[in-house]
mmCIF file with all atom_site columns, C-alpha atoms in Angstrom:
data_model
loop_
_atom_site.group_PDB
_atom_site.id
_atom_site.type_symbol
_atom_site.label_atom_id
_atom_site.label_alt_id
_atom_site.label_comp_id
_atom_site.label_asym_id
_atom_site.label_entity_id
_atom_site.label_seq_id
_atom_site.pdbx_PDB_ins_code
_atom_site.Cartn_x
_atom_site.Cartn_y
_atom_site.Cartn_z
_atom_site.occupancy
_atom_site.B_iso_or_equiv
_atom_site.pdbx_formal_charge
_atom_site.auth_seq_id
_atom_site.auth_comp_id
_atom_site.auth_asym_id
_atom_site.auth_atom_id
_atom_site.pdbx_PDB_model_num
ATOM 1   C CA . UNK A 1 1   ? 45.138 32.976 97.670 1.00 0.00 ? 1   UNK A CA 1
ATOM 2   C CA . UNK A 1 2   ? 48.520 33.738 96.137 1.00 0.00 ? 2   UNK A CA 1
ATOM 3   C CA . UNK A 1 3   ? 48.422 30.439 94.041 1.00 0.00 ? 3   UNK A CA 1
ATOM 4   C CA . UNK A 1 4   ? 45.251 32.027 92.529 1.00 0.00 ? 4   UNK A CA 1
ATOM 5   C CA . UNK A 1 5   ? 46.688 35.396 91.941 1.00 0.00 ? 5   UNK A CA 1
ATOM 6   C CA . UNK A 1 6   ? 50.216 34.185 90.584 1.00 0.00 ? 6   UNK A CA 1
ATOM 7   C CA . UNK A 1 7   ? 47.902 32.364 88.370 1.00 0.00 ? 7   UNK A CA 1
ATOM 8   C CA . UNK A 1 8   ? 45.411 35.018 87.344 1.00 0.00 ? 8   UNK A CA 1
ATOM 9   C CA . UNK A 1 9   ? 48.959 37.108 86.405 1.00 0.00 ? 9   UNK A CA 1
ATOM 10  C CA . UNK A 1 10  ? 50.259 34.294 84.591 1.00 0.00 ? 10  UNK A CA 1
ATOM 11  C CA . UNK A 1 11  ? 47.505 33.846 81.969 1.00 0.00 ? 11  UNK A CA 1
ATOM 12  C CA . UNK A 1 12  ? 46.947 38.078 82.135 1.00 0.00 ? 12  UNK A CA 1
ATOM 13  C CA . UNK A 1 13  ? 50.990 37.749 80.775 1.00 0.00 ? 13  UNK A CA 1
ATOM 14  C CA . UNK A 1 14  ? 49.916 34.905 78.458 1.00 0.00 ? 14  UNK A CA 1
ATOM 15  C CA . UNK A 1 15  ? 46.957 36.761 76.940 1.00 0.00 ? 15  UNK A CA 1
ATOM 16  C CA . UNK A 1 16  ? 49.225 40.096 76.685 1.00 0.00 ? 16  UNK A CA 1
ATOM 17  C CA . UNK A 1 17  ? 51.915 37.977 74.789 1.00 0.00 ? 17  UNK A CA 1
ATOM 18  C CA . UNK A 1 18  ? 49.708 36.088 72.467 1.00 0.00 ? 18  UNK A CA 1
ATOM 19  C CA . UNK A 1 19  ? 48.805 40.080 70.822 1.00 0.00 ? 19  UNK A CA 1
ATOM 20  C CA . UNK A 1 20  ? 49.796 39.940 67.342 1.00 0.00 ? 20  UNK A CA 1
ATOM 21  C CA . UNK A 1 21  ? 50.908 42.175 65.224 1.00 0.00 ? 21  UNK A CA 1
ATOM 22  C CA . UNK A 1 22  ? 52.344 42.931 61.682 1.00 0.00 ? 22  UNK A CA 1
ATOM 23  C CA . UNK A 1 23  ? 55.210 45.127 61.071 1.00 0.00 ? 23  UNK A CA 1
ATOM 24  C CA . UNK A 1 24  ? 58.028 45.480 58.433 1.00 0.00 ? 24  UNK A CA 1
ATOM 25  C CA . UNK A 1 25  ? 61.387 44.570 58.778 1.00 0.00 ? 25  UNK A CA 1
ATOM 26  C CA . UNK A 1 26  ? 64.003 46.725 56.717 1.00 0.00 ? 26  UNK A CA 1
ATOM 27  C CA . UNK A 1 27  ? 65.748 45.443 53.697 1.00 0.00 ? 27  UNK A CA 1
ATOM 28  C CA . UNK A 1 28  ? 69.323 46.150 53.325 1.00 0.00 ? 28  UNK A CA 1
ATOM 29  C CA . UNK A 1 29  ? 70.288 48.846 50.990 1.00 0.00 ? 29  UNK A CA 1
ATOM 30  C CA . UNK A 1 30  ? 71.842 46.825 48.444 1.00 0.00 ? 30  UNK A CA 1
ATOM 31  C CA . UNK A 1 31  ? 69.042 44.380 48.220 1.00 0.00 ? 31  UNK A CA 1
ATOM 32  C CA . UNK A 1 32  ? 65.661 44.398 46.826 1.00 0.00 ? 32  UNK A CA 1
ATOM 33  C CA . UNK A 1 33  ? 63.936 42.024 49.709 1.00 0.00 ? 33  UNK A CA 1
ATOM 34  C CA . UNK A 1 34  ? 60.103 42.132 50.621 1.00 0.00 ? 34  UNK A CA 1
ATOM 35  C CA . UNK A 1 35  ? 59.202 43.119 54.037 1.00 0.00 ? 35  UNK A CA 1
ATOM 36  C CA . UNK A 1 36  ? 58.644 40.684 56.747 1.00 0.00 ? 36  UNK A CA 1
ATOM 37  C CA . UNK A 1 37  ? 56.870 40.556 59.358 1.00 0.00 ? 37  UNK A CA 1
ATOM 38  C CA . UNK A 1 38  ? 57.154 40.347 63.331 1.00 0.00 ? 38  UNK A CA 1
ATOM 39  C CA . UNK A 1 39  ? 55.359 38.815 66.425 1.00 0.00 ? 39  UNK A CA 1
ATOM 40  C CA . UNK A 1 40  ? 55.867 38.218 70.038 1.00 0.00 ? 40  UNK A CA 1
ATOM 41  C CA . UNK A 1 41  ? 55.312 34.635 71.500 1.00 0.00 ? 41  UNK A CA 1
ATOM 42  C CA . UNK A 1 42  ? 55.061 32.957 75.085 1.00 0.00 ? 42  UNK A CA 1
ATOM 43  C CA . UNK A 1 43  ? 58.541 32.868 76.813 1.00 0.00 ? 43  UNK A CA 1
ATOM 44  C CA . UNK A 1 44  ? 60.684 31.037 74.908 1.00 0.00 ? 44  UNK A CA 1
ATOM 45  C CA . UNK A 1 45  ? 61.664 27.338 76.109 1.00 0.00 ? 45  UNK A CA 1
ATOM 46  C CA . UNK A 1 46  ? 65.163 27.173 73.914 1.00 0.00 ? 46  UNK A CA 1
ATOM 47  C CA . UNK A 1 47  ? 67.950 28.922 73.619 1.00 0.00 ? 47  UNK A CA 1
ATOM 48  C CA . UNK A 1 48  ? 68.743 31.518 71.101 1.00 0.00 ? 48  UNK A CA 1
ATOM 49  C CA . UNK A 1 49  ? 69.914 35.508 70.771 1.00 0.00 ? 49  UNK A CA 1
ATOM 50  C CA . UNK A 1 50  ? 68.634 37.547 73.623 1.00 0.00 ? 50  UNK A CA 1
ATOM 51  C CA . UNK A 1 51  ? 68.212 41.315 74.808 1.00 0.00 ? 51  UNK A CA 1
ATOM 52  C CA . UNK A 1 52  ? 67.305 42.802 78.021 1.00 0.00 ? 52  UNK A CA 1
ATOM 53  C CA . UNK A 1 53  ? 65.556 45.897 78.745 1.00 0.00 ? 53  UNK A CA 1
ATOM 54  C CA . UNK A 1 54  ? 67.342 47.663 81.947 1.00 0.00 ? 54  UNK A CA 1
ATOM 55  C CA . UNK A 1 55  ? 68.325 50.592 83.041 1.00 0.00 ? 55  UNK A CA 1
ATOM 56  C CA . UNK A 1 56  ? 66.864 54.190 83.476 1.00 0.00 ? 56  UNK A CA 1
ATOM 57  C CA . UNK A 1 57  ? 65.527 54.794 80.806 1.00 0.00 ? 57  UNK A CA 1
ATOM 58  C CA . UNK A 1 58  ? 65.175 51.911 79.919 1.00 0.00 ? 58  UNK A CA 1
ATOM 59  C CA . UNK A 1 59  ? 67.600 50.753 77.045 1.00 0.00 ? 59  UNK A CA 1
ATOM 60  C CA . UNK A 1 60  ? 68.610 47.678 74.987 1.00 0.00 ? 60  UNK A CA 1
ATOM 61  C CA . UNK A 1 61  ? 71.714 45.057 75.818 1.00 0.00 ? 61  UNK A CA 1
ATOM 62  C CA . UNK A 1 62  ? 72.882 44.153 73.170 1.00 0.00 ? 62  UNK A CA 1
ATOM 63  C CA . UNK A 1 63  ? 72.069 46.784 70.436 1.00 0.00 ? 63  UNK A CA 1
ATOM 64  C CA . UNK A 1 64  ? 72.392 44.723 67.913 1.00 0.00 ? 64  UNK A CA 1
ATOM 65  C CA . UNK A 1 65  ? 71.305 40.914 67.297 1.00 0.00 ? 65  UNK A CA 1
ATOM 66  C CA . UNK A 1 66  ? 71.847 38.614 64.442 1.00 0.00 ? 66  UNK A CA 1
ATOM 67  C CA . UNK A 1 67  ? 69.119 35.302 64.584 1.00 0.00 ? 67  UNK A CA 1
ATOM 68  C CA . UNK A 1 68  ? 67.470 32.846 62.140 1.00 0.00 ? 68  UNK A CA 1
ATOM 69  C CA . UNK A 1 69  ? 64.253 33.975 60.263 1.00 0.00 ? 69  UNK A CA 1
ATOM 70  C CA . UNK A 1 70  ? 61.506 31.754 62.096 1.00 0.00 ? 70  UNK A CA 1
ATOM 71  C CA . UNK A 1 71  ? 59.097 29.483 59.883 1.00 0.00 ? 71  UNK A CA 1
ATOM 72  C CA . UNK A 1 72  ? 56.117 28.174 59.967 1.00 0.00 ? 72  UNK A CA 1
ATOM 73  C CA . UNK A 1 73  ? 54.135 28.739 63.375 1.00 0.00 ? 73  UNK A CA 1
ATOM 74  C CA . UNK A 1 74  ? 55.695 32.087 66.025 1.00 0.00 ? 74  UNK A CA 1
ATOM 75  C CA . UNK A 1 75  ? 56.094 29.824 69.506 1.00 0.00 ? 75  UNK A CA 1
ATOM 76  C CA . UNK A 1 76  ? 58.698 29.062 72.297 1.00 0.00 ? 76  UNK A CA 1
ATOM 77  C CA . UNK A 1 77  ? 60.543 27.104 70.175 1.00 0.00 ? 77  UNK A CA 1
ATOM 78  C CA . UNK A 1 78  ? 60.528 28.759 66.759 1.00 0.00 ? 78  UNK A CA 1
ATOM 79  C CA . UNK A 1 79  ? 61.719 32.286 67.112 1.00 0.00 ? 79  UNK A CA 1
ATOM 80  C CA . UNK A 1 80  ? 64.343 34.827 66.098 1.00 0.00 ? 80  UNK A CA 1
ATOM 81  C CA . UNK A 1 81  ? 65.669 36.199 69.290 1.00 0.00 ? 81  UNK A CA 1
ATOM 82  C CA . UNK A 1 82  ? 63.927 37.199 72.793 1.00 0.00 ? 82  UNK A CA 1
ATOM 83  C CA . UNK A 1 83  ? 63.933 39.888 74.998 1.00 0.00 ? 83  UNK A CA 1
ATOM 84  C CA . UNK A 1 84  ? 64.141 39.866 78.499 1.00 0.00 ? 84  UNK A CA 1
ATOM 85  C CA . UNK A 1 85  ? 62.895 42.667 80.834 1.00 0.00 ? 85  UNK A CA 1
ATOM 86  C CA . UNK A 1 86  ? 64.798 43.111 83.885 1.00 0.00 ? 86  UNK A CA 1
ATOM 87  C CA . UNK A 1 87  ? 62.613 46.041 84.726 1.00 0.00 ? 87  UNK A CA 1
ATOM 88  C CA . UNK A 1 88  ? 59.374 46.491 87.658 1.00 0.00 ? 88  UNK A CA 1
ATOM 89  C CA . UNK A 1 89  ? 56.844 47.861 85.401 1.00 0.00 ? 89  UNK A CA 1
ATOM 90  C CA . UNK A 1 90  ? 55.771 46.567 81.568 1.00 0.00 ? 90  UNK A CA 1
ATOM 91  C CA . UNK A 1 91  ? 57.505 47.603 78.399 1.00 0.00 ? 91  UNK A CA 1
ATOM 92  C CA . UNK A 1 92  ? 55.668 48.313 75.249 1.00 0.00 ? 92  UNK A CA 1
ATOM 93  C CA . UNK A 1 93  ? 57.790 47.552 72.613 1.00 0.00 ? 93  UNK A CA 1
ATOM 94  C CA . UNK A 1 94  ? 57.425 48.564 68.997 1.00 0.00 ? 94  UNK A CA 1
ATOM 95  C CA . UNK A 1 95  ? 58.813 47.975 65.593 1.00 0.00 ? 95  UNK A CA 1
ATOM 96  C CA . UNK A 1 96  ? 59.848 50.813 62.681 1.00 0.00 ? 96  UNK A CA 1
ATOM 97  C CA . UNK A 1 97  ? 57.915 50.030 59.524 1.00 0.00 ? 97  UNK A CA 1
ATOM 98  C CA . UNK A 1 98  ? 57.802 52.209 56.831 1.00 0.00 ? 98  UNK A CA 1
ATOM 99  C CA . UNK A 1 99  ? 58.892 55.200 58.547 1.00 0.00 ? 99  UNK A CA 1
ATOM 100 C CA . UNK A 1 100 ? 56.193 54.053 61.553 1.00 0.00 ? 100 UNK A CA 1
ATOM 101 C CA . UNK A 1 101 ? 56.659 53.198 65.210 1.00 0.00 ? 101 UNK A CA 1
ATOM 102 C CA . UNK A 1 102 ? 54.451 50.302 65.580 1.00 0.00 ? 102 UNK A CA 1
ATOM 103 C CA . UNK A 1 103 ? 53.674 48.677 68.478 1.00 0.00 ? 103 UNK A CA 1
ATOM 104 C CA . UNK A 1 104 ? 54.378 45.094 68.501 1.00 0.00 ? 104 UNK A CA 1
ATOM 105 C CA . UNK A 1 105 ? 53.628 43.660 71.987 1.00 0.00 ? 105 UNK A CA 1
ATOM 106 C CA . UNK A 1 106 ? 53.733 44.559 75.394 1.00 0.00 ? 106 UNK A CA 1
ATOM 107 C CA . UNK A 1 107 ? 56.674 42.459 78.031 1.00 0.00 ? 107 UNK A CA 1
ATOM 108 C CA . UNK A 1 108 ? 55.104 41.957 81.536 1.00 0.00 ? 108 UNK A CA 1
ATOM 109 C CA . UNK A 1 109 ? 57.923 43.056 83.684 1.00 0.00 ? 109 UNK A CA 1
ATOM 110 C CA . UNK A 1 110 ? 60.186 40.700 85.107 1.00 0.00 ? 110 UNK A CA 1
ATOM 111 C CA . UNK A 1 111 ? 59.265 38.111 81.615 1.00 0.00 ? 111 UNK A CA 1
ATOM 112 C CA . UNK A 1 112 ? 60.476 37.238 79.074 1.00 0.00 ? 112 UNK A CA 1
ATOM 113 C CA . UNK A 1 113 ? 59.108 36.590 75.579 1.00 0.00 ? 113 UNK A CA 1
ATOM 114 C CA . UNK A 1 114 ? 60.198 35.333 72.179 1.00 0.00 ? 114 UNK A CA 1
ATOM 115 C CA . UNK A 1 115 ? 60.070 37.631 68.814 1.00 0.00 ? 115 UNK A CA 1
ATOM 116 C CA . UNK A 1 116 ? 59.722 35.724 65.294 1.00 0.00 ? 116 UNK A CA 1
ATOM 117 C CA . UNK A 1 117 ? 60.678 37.338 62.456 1.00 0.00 ? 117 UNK A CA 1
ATOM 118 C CA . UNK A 1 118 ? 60.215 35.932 59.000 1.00 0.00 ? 118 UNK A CA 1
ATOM 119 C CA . UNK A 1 119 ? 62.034 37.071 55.755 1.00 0.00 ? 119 UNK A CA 1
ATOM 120 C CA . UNK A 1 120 ? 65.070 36.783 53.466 1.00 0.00 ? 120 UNK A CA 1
ATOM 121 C CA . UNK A 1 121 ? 68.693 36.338 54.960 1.00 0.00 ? 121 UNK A CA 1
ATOM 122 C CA . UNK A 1 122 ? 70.156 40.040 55.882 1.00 0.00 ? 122 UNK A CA 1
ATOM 123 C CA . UNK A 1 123 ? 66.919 41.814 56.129 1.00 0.00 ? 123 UNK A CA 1
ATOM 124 C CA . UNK A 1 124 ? 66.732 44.142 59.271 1.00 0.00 ? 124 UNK A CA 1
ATOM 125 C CA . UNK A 1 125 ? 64.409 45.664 61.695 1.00 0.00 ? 125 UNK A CA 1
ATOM 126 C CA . UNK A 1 126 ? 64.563 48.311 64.520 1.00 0.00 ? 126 UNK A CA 1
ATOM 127 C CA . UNK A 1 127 ? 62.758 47.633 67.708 1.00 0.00 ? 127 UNK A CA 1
ATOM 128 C CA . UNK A 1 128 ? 62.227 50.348 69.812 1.00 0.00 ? 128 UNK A CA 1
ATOM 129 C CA . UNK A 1 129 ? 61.081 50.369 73.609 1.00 0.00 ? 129 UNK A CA 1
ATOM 130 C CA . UNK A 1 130 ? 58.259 53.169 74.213 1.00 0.00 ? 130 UNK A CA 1
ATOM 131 C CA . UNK A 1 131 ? 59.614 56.665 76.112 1.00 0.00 ? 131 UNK A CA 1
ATOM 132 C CA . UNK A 1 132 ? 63.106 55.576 75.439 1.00 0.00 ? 132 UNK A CA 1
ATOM 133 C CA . UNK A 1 133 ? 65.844 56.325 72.850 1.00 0.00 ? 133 UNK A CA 1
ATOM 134 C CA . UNK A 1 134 ? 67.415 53.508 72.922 1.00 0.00 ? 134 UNK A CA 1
ATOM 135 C CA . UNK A 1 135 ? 67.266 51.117 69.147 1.00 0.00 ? 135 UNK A CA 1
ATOM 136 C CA . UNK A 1 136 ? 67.674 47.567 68.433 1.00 0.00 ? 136 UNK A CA 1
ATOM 137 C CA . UNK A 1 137 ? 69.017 46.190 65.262 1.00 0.00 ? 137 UNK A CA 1
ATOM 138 C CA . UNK A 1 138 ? 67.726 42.907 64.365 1.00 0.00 ? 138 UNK A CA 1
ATOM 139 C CA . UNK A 1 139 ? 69.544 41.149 61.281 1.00 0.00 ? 139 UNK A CA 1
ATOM 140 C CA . UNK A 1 140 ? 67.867 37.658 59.618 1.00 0.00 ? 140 UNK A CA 1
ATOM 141 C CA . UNK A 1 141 ? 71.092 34.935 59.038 1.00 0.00 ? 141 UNK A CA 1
#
């Protein structure tokens, strides 16, 4: 019985995770780059910049991450950074995009799942966890 509900959660996490959606990640300033876009992915299997959500309210640690623009396919192993949510319940995270909070995904608590972010070196986005003040800086190497 608790194989079957550990399961059921698992692939409830999985479908959550898989949610798609397309938001904008800030240029610098100085440079004329084209927006790019962000997803979540399934937990992430390598190693790479990471931020957990902890705390009440919830906030960001680090702040501030630097990590490779993904390409091709968003998975486990091709991503910019993750996040990892220390916390009981689910975090909705969301993305600024042209002066918008969009939501980007939801993290099941206790998960953690891989972001992919595709653009030009030195383009930035803010990430934002819902009911909190707390912002994350993203930067593309």
């Amino acid at each position: 019985m608790l194989s079957i509900r550990n399961s059921l959660g698992r692939v409830a996490a999985i479908g959550i995770l898989t949610m798609t959606a397309a938001a904008g990640f800030v240029a610098p300033a100085s440079a004329a780059v084209a927006p790019l876009t962000a997803r979540m992915a399934a937990a992430p299997s390598a190693t790479g910049p990471n931020t957990t959500i902890s705390g009440s309210p919830a906030t960001w640690h680090p702040t501030k991450l630097t990590g490779p623009p993904a390409s091709g396919t968003c998975s486990a192993k091709n991503f910019t950074f993750s996040i990892t949510n220390k916390e009981k319940v689910a975090k909705i995270i969301q993305v600024k995009s042209g002066g918008t909070k969009k939501k980007l995904g939801t993290v099941p608590a206790g998960a953690k799942v891989a972001v992919c972010g595709t653009g030009s070196k030195g383009a930035k986005a803010q990430f934002f966890i819902k009911n909190s003040k707390s912002v994350l800086t993203v930067t593309l190497s």
